[in-house]
Coordinates of C-alpha atoms in Angstrom, one line a residue:
Chain A
M1 CA 148.0 38.1 127.0
E2 CA 145.1 36.2 125.6
H3 CA 146.9 32.8 124.9
I4 CA 149.9 31.2 126.7
L5 CA 150.9 29.8 123.1
E6 CA 150.1 30.9 119.8
I7 CA 151.3 29.3 116.8
D8 CA 150.6 30.7 113.5
R9 CA 151.2 29.1 110.0
L10 CA 154.3 27.4 111.2
T11 CA 156.1 25.5 108.5
K12 CA 159.1 23.4 108.5
S13 CA 160.6 21.1 106.0
Y14 CA 164.0 19.0 105.8
S15 CA 166.0 18.4 103.0
D16 CA 167.7 15.0 102.3
W17 CA 169.7 13.3 99.6
D18 CA 167.7 10.6 97.7
R19 CA 169.9 8.9 95.1
F20 CA 171.8 12.0 93.8
R21 CA 168.7 14.2 94.2
L22 CA 168.0 16.6 97.0
K23 CA 164.5 16.0 98.1
S24 CA 162.6 18.2 100.5
K25 CA 159.9 16.8 102.9
T26 CA 157.5 19.1 104.7
V27 CA 157.2 18.0 108.2
L28 CA 155.1 20.8 109.5
D29 CA 152.7 22.4 107.0
N30 CA 151.3 25.9 108.2
I31 CA 150.0 24.7 111.5
S32 CA 148.2 27.1 113.7
L33 CA 146.8 26.6 117.3
E34 CA 146.4 28.4 120.5
V35 CA 146.6 27.0 124.1
N36 CA 144.8 29.1 126.7
P37 CA 146.1 29.9 130.3
G38 CA 145.4 27.3 132.9
E39 CA 144.5 24.3 130.6
I40 CA 146.0 21.0 129.7
F41 CA 146.2 20.7 126.0
G42 CA 146.8 17.3 124.4
F43 CA 148.9 17.3 121.3
L44 CA 147.9 14.0 119.5
G45 CA 149.0 12.2 116.3
P46 CA 150.4 9.1 114.8
N47 CA 154.2 8.4 114.7
G48 CA 155.9 10.8 112.4
A49 CA 152.8 13.3 112.2
G50 CA 155.1 16.2 113.5
K51 CA 154.4 16.5 117.2
T52 CA 158.0 16.3 118.3
T53 CA 159.1 18.7 115.3
T54 CA 156.8 21.3 116.5
I55 CA 157.7 21.0 120.1
K56 CA 161.4 21.3 118.9
V57 CA 160.5 24.5 117.0
L58 CA 158.8 25.8 120.3
M59 CA 161.9 25.2 122.4
G60 CA 164.3 26.8 119.9
I61 CA 166.1 23.5 119.1
I62 CA 165.2 23.8 115.3
R63 CA 164.2 26.7 113.4
P64 CA 161.0 27.0 111.2
D65 CA 161.1 28.0 107.5
S66 CA 158.1 30.4 108.2
G67 CA 155.4 31.3 110.4
R68 CA 155.4 32.4 114.2
A69 CA 155.1 31.2 117.5
M70 CA 154.3 33.3 120.5
I71 CA 155.0 31.8 124.1
L72 CA 153.7 34.1 126.9
G73 CA 153.2 36.9 124.7
H74 CA 156.8 36.8 123.1
N75 CA 157.9 35.6 119.8
I76 CA 160.2 32.7 120.5
L77 CA 162.7 33.6 117.9
E78 CA 163.0 37.2 119.1
K79 CA 162.7 37.0 122.9
S80 CA 163.9 33.4 123.5
Q81 CA 165.8 34.1 126.7
E82 CA 162.6 35.7 128.4
V83 CA 160.4 32.7 127.3
K84 CA 162.9 30.0 128.5
K85 CA 163.0 31.6 131.8
K86 CA 159.2 30.8 132.4
I87 CA 158.9 27.5 130.6
G88 CA 159.6 23.8 131.6
F89 CA 160.6 21.4 128.8
L90 CA 160.7 17.4 129.0
P91 CA 161.9 15.8 125.9
E92 CA 160.8 12.7 124.3
N93 CA 162.8 9.6 125.8
P94 CA 164.9 11.8 127.9
Y95 CA 168.7 11.0 128.1
F96 CA 170.7 13.0 130.5
Y97 CA 174.3 13.1 131.5
D98 CA 175.1 9.6 132.6
Y99 CA 178.0 10.7 134.9
L100 CA 175.9 12.5 137.1
T101 CA 173.6 11.7 139.8
V102 CA 170.1 12.5 139.7
R103 CA 170.3 15.1 142.4
E104 CA 173.5 16.5 140.7
F105 CA 171.7 16.8 137.6
L106 CA 169.0 18.8 139.1
L107 CA 171.4 21.0 140.8
F108 CA 173.0 21.7 137.3
C109 CA 169.8 22.5 135.9
A110 CA 169.0 25.0 138.7
A111 CA 172.3 26.5 138.1
L112 CA 171.4 27.4 134.5
F113 CA 168.6 29.4 135.9
G114 CA 170.9 31.2 138.3
I115 CA 169.6 29.3 141.3
S116 CA 172.4 28.0 143.5
G117 CA 173.5 27.1 147.1
K118 CA 170.8 26.2 149.5
R119 CA 167.8 27.3 147.5
A120 CA 168.8 25.0 144.7
G121 CA 169.2 22.0 147.1
N122 CA 166.0 22.6 148.7
K123 CA 164.4 22.8 145.3
A124 CA 166.1 19.8 144.3
D125 CA 165.0 17.9 147.3
Q126 CA 161.4 19.1 146.9
L127 CA 161.2 18.0 143.3
L128 CA 162.7 14.6 144.1
E129 CA 160.1 14.2 146.6
L130 CA 157.3 15.2 144.1
V131 CA 158.3 12.7 141.5
S132 CA 159.0 9.9 144.0
M133 CA 162.7 9.8 143.4
T134 CA 164.1 10.7 146.8
K135 CA 165.6 7.3 147.6
A136 CA 167.4 7.5 144.0
A137 CA 168.8 11.1 144.5
K138 CA 172.4 9.6 144.7
L139 CA 171.9 7.2 142.0
P140 CA 174.0 7.9 138.8
L141 CA 171.8 8.5 135.7
R142 CA 173.3 5.7 133.8
K143 CA 171.8 3.3 136.4
C144 CA 168.3 4.8 136.2
S145 CA 165.7 2.8 134.5
K146 CA 163.5 4.5 131.7
G147 CA 160.8 5.3 134.2
M148 CA 163.3 7.0 136.5
L149 CA 164.8 9.0 133.8
Q150 CA 161.4 10.1 132.8
R151 CA 160.6 11.1 136.5
T152 CA 164.1 13.0 136.5
G153 CA 163.1 14.9 133.5
I154 CA 159.8 16.0 134.7
A155 CA 161.6 17.2 137.9
Q156 CA 164.2 19.0 135.8
S157 CA 161.3 20.7 133.8
L158 CA 159.9 22.1 137.0
I159 CA 163.2 23.5 138.5
N160 CA 162.5 27.0 137.7
D161 CA 158.8 27.0 138.8
P162 CA 157.6 27.5 135.2
E163 CA 154.4 28.9 134.2
F164 CA 154.2 26.9 131.0
L165 CA 155.2 23.3 130.8
V166 CA 156.0 21.6 127.4
W167 CA 156.1 17.7 127.8
D168 CA 156.8 15.3 125.1
E169 CA 155.5 12.0 125.7
P170 CA 155.4 12.5 129.6
V171 CA 153.9 8.9 130.3
S172 CA 155.6 6.9 127.8
G173 CA 157.8 4.4 129.5
L174 CA 156.0 4.5 132.9
D175 CA 154.1 1.5 134.5
P176 CA 150.5 2.0 135.4
I177 CA 151.2 3.3 138.8
G178 CA 153.7 5.7 137.4
R179 CA 151.4 6.8 134.7
K180 CA 148.7 7.5 137.5
E181 CA 151.2 9.3 139.5
I182 CA 152.2 11.8 136.6
K183 CA 148.6 12.2 135.5
D184 CA 147.8 13.3 139.0
L185 CA 150.9 15.4 139.0
M186 CA 149.6 17.0 136.0
L187 CA 146.2 17.8 137.5
E188 CA 147.8 19.2 140.6
L189 CA 150.0 21.6 138.4
K190 CA 147.0 22.6 136.5
R191 CA 145.2 23.3 139.8
Q192 CA 148.3 25.5 141.0
G193 CA 147.6 27.6 137.7
K194 CA 150.3 26.1 135.5
T195 CA 149.4 25.6 131.7
I196 CA 150.6 22.3 130.3
F197 CA 151.0 21.4 126.5
F198 CA 151.9 17.8 126.0
S199 CA 152.2 15.3 123.2
S200 CA 151.0 11.7 123.7
H201 CA 150.4 8.4 122.1
I202 CA 148.5 7.1 125.1
L203 CA 145.0 8.5 124.0
P204 CA 143.0 7.3 127.3
D205 CA 145.4 9.1 129.4
A206 CA 145.0 12.3 127.3
E207 CA 141.2 11.7 127.3
S208 CA 141.3 11.7 131.1
L209 CA 143.4 14.8 131.4
C210 CA 142.9 17.2 128.6
D211 CA 140.7 20.3 128.5
R212 CA 141.4 20.7 124.7
V213 CA 143.4 18.6 122.2
G214 CA 144.9 19.1 118.9
I215 CA 145.2 16.6 116.3
I216 CA 148.1 16.6 113.9
V217 CA 148.6 14.3 110.7
N218 CA 151.1 14.3 108.3
G219 CA 152.5 17.7 109.5
K220 CA 149.0 19.3 109.4
I221 CA 146.5 20.3 112.1
H222 CA 143.5 18.3 111.6
Q223 CA 141.2 19.0 114.6
V224 CA 141.5 21.4 117.5
G225 CA 138.9 21.7 120.3
T226 CA 137.4 20.3 123.6
L227 CA 136.7 16.5 123.9
P228 CA 133.0 17.2 123.9
E229 CA 133.3 19.3 120.8
L230 CA 135.3 16.9 118.7
L231 CA 133.3 13.9 120.0
K232 CA 129.5 15.7 119.9
N233 CA 128.7 14.0 116.6
S234 CA 129.8 10.6 117.6
V235 CA 127.2 9.1 119.7
N236 CA 127.4 5.2 118.9
W237 CA 124.3 4.4 120.7
V238 CA 122.0 5.2 123.7
E239 CA 121.9 2.9 126.5
I240 CA 118.7 2.7 128.6
V241 CA 118.6 0.8 131.9
A242 CA 115.2 -0.1 133.2
E243 CA 113.8 -2.1 136.0
N244 CA 110.5 -4.0 136.8
L245 CA 109.6 -4.7 133.1
S246 CA 107.6 -7.7 132.6
G247 CA 107.1 -9.7 129.4
R248 CA 108.9 -9.5 126.1
I249 CA 110.5 -6.2 125.2
E250 CA 109.8 -5.2 121.6
I251 CA 111.4 -2.1 120.4
E252 CA 112.3 -1.8 116.9
G253 CA 116.1 -1.4 116.3
A254 CA 117.0 -2.2 119.9
I255 CA 119.4 -4.8 121.4
T256 CA 118.0 -5.9 124.9
E257 CA 119.7 -7.8 127.4
E258 CA 119.3 -8.6 131.1
V259 CA 122.0 -7.8 133.5
S260 CA 121.3 -8.5 137.3
G261 CA 117.5 -8.1 136.8
Q262 CA 117.7 -5.1 135.0
A263 CA 117.0 -4.6 131.4
V264 CA 119.6 -3.0 129.4
I265 CA 118.4 -1.6 126.1
R266 CA 120.8 -0.2 123.4
I267 CA 119.4 1.8 120.6
K268 CA 121.6 3.1 117.6
D269 CA 118.9 5.3 116.1
A270 CA 118.7 8.2 118.7
A271 CA 115.2 9.2 117.1
K272 CA 113.8 6.1 118.7
V273 CA 114.9 6.7 122.1
D274 CA 111.5 8.5 122.9
Q275 CA 109.5 5.4 121.3
A276 CA 111.5 3.2 123.7
L277 CA 111.0 5.3 126.9
K278 CA 107.4 5.5 126.2
F279 CA 107.1 1.7 125.9
I280 CA 108.9 1.1 129.3
M281 CA 106.5 3.8 131.0
T282 CA 103.4 2.1 129.6
R283 CA 104.7 -1.3 130.8
G284 CA 104.9 -0.1 134.2
G285 CA 108.8 -0.2 134.1
T286 CA 111.2 2.2 136.0
I287 CA 113.8 4.2 134.1
V288 CA 117.1 3.8 136.0
S289 CA 119.3 5.6 133.6
V290 CA 119.6 6.9 129.9
N291 CA 123.1 7.2 128.7
P292 CA 124.5 8.4 125.4
Q293 CA 127.4 6.1 124.7
R294 CA 129.9 8.3 123.0
E295 CA 132.9 7.2 121.1
N296 CA 136.1 7.5 123.1
L297 CA 139.2 9.4 121.8
E298 CA 141.0 6.3 121.0
S299 CA 138.3 5.2 118.4
Y300 CA 137.8 8.7 117.1
F301 CA 141.2 9.2 116.5
A302 CA 141.5 6.0 114.7
R303 CA 138.4 6.8 112.6
Q304 CA 139.8 10.2 111.6
I305 CA 143.1 8.7 110.6
K306 CA 141.4 6.1 108.6
T307 CA 139.3 8.6 106.7
L308 CA 142.3 10.8 106.1
K309 CA 144.1 8.0 104.5
E310 CA 141.1 6.8 102.4
N311 CA 140.7 10.5 101.2
K312 CA 144.4 10.5 100.3
E313 CA 144.0 7.4 98.2
Chain B
M1 CA 178.5 34.1 133.0
K2 CA 176.9 32.0 135.6
R3 CA 175.5 29.6 133.1
V4 CA 179.1 29.4 131.3
L5 CA 180.3 28.5 134.5
A6 CA 177.7 25.9 135.2
I7 CA 178.4 24.2 131.8
A8 CA 182.2 24.4 132.4
L9 CA 181.9 22.7 135.5
N10 CA 179.7 19.9 134.4
T11 CA 182.1 19.4 131.5
F12 CA 185.0 19.3 133.8
K13 CA 183.0 16.6 135.8
E14 CA 182.4 14.8 132.4
T15 CA 186.0 14.6 131.5
V16 CA 187.3 13.8 135.0
R17 CA 184.9 11.1 135.3
D18 CA 185.9 9.7 132.0
R19 CA 188.1 6.8 132.4
I20 CA 190.2 7.3 129.3
L21 CA 191.6 10.5 130.8
Y22 CA 192.7 8.6 134.0
G23 CA 194.5 6.1 131.8
L24 CA 196.2 9.0 129.9
I25 CA 197.6 10.6 133.1
F26 CA 198.5 7.4 134.7
F27 CA 200.5 6.4 131.4
V28 CA 202.4 9.8 131.7
L29 CA 203.1 9.2 135.3
L30 CA 204.7 6.0 134.5
V31 CA 206.6 7.1 131.3
L32 CA 208.3 10.2 132.7
P33 CA 209.9 8.7 135.6
G34 CA 210.4 5.3 133.7
S35 CA 212.4 7.0 131.1
R36 CA 215.2 7.5 133.8
L37 CA 215.9 3.8 133.1
V38 CA 216.7 4.5 129.1
I39 CA 218.4 7.9 129.6
P40 CA 221.9 6.7 131.3
L41 CA 222.5 5.5 127.7
A42 CA 223.3 9.1 126.6
I43 CA 226.2 9.9 128.9
G44 CA 226.5 13.4 130.1
Q45 CA 223.3 14.5 128.2
E46 CA 220.8 13.0 130.7
I47 CA 219.2 16.1 131.9
K48 CA 218.9 17.5 128.2
I49 CA 217.2 14.3 126.9
M50 CA 215.0 14.0 129.9
K51 CA 213.7 17.6 129.2
D52 CA 213.2 16.7 125.4
F53 CA 211.5 13.8 126.3
G54 CA 209.5 15.4 128.9
F55 CA 208.2 17.9 126.6
A56 CA 207.4 15.5 123.8
A57 CA 205.4 13.4 126.2
I58 CA 203.4 16.4 127.5
T59 CA 202.8 17.6 124.0
L60 CA 201.6 14.1 122.9
F61 CA 199.2 13.8 125.7
G62 CA 198.0 17.1 125.8
L63 CA 197.2 16.6 121.9
L64 CA 195.6 13.4 122.8
I65 CA 193.0 14.9 125.4
S66 CA 192.5 18.1 123.4
V67 CA 191.8 16.3 120.1
V68 CA 190.0 13.2 121.5
V69 CA 188.0 15.0 124.1
G70 CA 187.6 18.3 122.3
T71 CA 186.1 16.9 119.0
T72 CA 183.7 14.7 120.9
L73 CA 182.3 17.2 123.4
V74 CA 179.6 19.0 121.2
F75 CA 178.9 15.8 119.2
K76 CA 178.1 13.8 122.3
E77 CA 175.8 16.4 123.3
L78 CA 174.0 16.2 119.8
D79 CA 174.3 12.5 119.5
K80 CA 172.8 11.8 122.9
R81 CA 170.4 14.6 122.7
T82 CA 171.4 16.1 126.1
I83 CA 171.6 19.4 124.2
Y84 CA 167.8 19.6 124.1
V85 CA 167.4 20.1 127.9
L86 CA 170.2 22.9 127.6
V87 CA 168.9 24.8 124.6
A88 CA 165.4 24.6 126.1
K89 CA 166.7 26.5 129.1
P90 CA 167.9 30.2 129.0
V91 CA 171.3 29.2 127.7
R92 CA 172.6 31.0 124.5
R93 CA 174.5 28.6 122.3
W94 CA 177.6 30.4 122.6
E95 CA 177.4 29.9 126.2
L96 CA 177.0 26.6 125.6
L97 CA 180.1 26.4 123.4
L98 CA 182.2 28.5 125.6
G99 CA 181.1 26.5 128.7
K100 CA 182.3 23.3 126.9
Y101 CA 185.6 25.0 126.0
F102 CA 186.4 26.3 129.6
G103 CA 185.3 22.9 131.1
L104 CA 187.9 21.1 128.8
M105 CA 190.6 23.6 129.5
G106 CA 190.1 23.0 133.1
T107 CA 190.8 19.2 132.6
L108 CA 193.7 20.2 130.5
T109 CA 195.1 22.6 133.0
V110 CA 194.9 20.1 135.7
S111 CA 196.6 17.4 133.5
F112 CA 199.3 19.9 132.5
L113 CA 200.1 20.8 136.3
I114 CA 200.3 17.1 137.1
M115 CA 202.5 16.3 134.0
S116 CA 204.8 19.3 134.5
A117 CA 205.0 18.6 138.3
T118 CA 206.1 15.0 137.3
M119 CA 208.6 16.0 134.8
T120 CA 210.1 18.6 137.4
V121 CA 210.4 16.1 140.2
T122 CA 212.1 13.6 137.8
I123 CA 214.6 16.3 136.5
M124 CA 215.3 17.6 140.2
M125 CA 216.0 13.8 141.0
M126 CA 218.4 13.4 138.3
G127 CA 220.2 16.6 139.7
G128 CA 219.1 18.9 137.2
K129 CA 218.5 22.7 137.6
I130 CA 214.8 24.1 137.6
D131 CA 214.8 27.4 135.9
G132 CA 212.3 29.9 134.4
L133 CA 213.1 28.6 131.0
L134 CA 211.5 25.3 131.9
G135 CA 208.3 27.0 132.8
Y136 CA 208.3 29.1 129.7
S137 CA 208.4 25.9 127.7
V138 CA 205.6 24.1 129.5
F139 CA 203.5 27.2 129.2
G140 CA 204.4 27.6 125.7
I141 CA 203.0 23.9 125.2
Y142 CA 199.9 24.8 127.3
M143 CA 199.3 27.9 125.2
Q144 CA 199.2 25.5 122.0
F145 CA 196.6 23.4 123.5
V146 CA 194.7 26.4 124.4
V147 CA 194.4 27.3 120.7
I148 CA 194.2 23.5 119.4
T149 CA 191.4 22.8 121.8
S150 CA 189.4 25.7 120.5
V151 CA 190.1 24.4 117.0
A152 CA 188.9 21.0 117.8
I153 CA 185.7 22.4 119.4
F154 CA 185.1 24.7 116.3
F155 CA 185.5 21.7 113.9
S156 CA 183.2 19.5 116.2
T157 CA 180.3 22.1 115.4
L158 CA 180.8 21.3 111.7
A159 CA 181.7 17.6 111.2
S160 CA 181.7 14.2 112.9
P161 CA 184.2 13.4 115.7
A162 CA 186.6 11.4 113.3
L163 CA 186.7 14.3 110.7
S164 CA 187.2 16.8 113.4
A165 CA 189.9 15.1 114.8
A166 CA 191.6 14.5 111.5
F167 CA 191.2 18.2 110.8
T168 CA 192.5 19.4 114.1
F169 CA 195.4 16.9 114.0
C170 CA 196.4 18.1 110.5
L171 CA 196.2 21.8 111.6
F172 CA 198.3 21.0 114.6
I173 CA 201.1 19.5 112.2
A174 CA 200.7 22.4 110.0
G175 CA 200.8 24.9 112.6
T176 CA 204.0 23.5 114.2
A177 CA 205.6 24.1 110.6
A178 CA 203.8 27.5 109.8
D179 CA 207.3 29.4 109.5
Q180 CA 208.5 26.5 106.9
L181 CA 205.2 27.0 105.1
R182 CA 206.1 30.6 104.7
L183 CA 209.5 29.8 103.3
F184 CA 208.2 27.1 101.1
A185 CA 205.5 29.8 99.8
D186 CA 208.4 32.1 98.7
R187 CA 209.9 29.5 96.6
M188 CA 206.5 28.6 94.8
P189 CA 206.5 29.0 91.0
G190 CA 203.8 31.6 90.0
S191 CA 202.4 34.4 91.9
F192 CA 198.9 32.7 92.7
L193 CA 200.5 29.7 94.4
K194 CA 202.9 31.9 96.2
V195 CA 199.9 34.1 97.4
A196 CA 197.7 31.1 98.4
V197 CA 200.3 29.3 100.3
N198 CA 201.2 32.5 102.0
A199 CA 197.6 33.1 103.0
I200 CA 197.2 29.7 104.4
S201 CA 200.3 30.0 106.5
Y202 CA 198.8 33.0 108.0
L203 CA 195.4 31.5 108.5
I204 CA 196.6 28.3 110.3
P205 CA 197.6 28.7 114.0
N206 CA 201.4 29.6 114.0
L207 CA 202.2 27.1 116.9
Q208 CA 206.0 27.7 116.3
N209 CA 205.5 30.9 118.2
C210 CA 204.8 28.8 121.2
N211 CA 207.9 26.8 121.1
F212 CA 210.7 27.5 123.6
R213 CA 211.9 24.2 123.9
T214 CA 215.3 24.7 122.3
E215 CA 215.7 27.7 124.5
A216 CA 215.0 25.5 127.6
V217 CA 217.1 22.5 126.8
Y218 CA 220.2 24.7 125.9
G219 CA 219.7 27.5 128.4
L220 CA 219.1 30.3 125.9
E221 CA 217.5 33.6 126.8
V222 CA 213.7 34.1 126.1
P223 CA 212.8 37.9 126.2
L224 CA 209.5 38.4 128.2
S225 CA 208.0 40.2 125.3
K226 CA 208.1 37.3 123.3
I227 CA 205.9 35.5 125.9
W228 CA 203.5 38.3 126.0
L229 CA 203.1 38.5 122.2
M230 CA 202.9 34.6 121.9
T231 CA 200.2 34.7 124.7
A232 CA 198.1 37.4 123.0
Y233 CA 198.4 35.7 119.6
C234 CA 197.0 32.6 121.1
L235 CA 194.2 34.2 122.8
L236 CA 193.2 36.0 119.7
Y237 CA 193.2 33.0 117.5
T238 CA 191.2 31.0 120.2
G239 CA 188.7 34.0 120.5
V240 CA 188.3 33.9 116.7
M241 CA 187.8 29.8 116.7
L242 CA 185.4 30.2 119.4
I243 CA 183.2 32.9 117.8
L244 CA 183.3 31.0 114.5
G245 CA 182.2 27.8 116.5
S246 CA 179.5 29.8 118.1
L247 CA 178.2 31.2 114.7
V248 CA 178.1 27.6 113.3
L249 CA 176.1 26.4 116.3
E250 CA 173.7 29.3 116.2
R251 CA 172.5 28.4 112.8
K252 CA 172.5 24.8 113.3
D253 CA 169.2 22.6 113.5
L254 CA 169.8 20.4 116.5
K255 CA 167.9 17.4 114.9

């Protein structure tokens, strides 16, 4: 099995009545992507791009019009039972049975995998501890905050010790500490050999976690790749920090400032970096660092969306 | 089967923890013994009237639980999106529907036991005799709701709770008059109407098969074969409804 997830030309459209006319809207348009074993894959896109629809198709909640999706080597439409035994799913804005307590809900989820008795109890307690919900174990779900529901959702997605996790917006609704905990958990799960496919709006979090990302806009996959691959052509400037420089710094096209006794030189044109370094050396300066300042995922993402919109117009 | 049982237990918890159900049972527990205050007006007929009243009360509250809860169970799963978690687990959609059905039947069974026990105690306190006919009648009413709950769950896979409740209620009313519908069909002008009404009368559940109330009130004999036939008919009808409901749910996009 080469890929954990393989989406091949998946298409989905919805029909809706618009003033006496049945209109069809394509929400997924021939999307294809692969997720490799052991990686954290971020599925990114603006609201309404098709992220949740893709995840719903993968989980068998809705059916695609055409195309194919393979999870762990099985076609999700043909071998859904085999697939579902080995995956964990967290829906977006999870809402669970409010008449159950947090622990009862985990036991119910365990029973759906055929885990019962002491084994189910132990598993539920372990997971409650993992998501810092031990104290809330007996709390009815209707009394849980959004963050607590999110943690409960994460715990239920791990009840069967899955190989592959599909999480829809796992860090939304969490406070910064909660986000940090979930991010740490994702890295720990990756360390344990699990593969994680998650959608997110929170791009700095995705940037710090993902091995690869896929960007979906208007139901079409726009880019798929590692972050260095996506951001390779997006060096904004090169920042040179130097010490012991005396006199006026005159480098064409550079912006210079002094910070804590060091000269910070920012050069937009990468071709002029050599010239700047030579200048520092000839003036007897010491080079402390040379750092290309790349665009972050957030600004890359915003730029891509803007370009797409302009092209459309 | 373990998954069906897990869903059934969860549904049972859902309905038991629902305050509406407690309200209904509490009301029945008040109404049945309370009716003793009114019955003395019918001198010499107290026991017969109490039995009639009891059957009517059990039917009414059984219908309310079956229709109100049955038509909302699947809808609530879809509306609150709790179904997403279930469908993403190795749960087949027919298992989900069957689990929901058995869970609600569990609640109905407990309610029936409470209501029929209350009725029996009330009749005994009035000096009435408890015989097998009373048991047959309560069982007949129970079997009506075995069928009607499956009908409610089937409609809930197709339509909103309000529409499902309306359809189920209409089918219940029509079902209790299925034999009359057949007589009516025979008197229809034109062969097409005759065939159409006759076909409808066979498609709707014939709940008159389950009615042994007259026999219980007047102490008439009921052959055991009739009870077996009625049970087999109800289970068959229920099975067909649940299969149809599963087929609808199987093809449904759970948006």
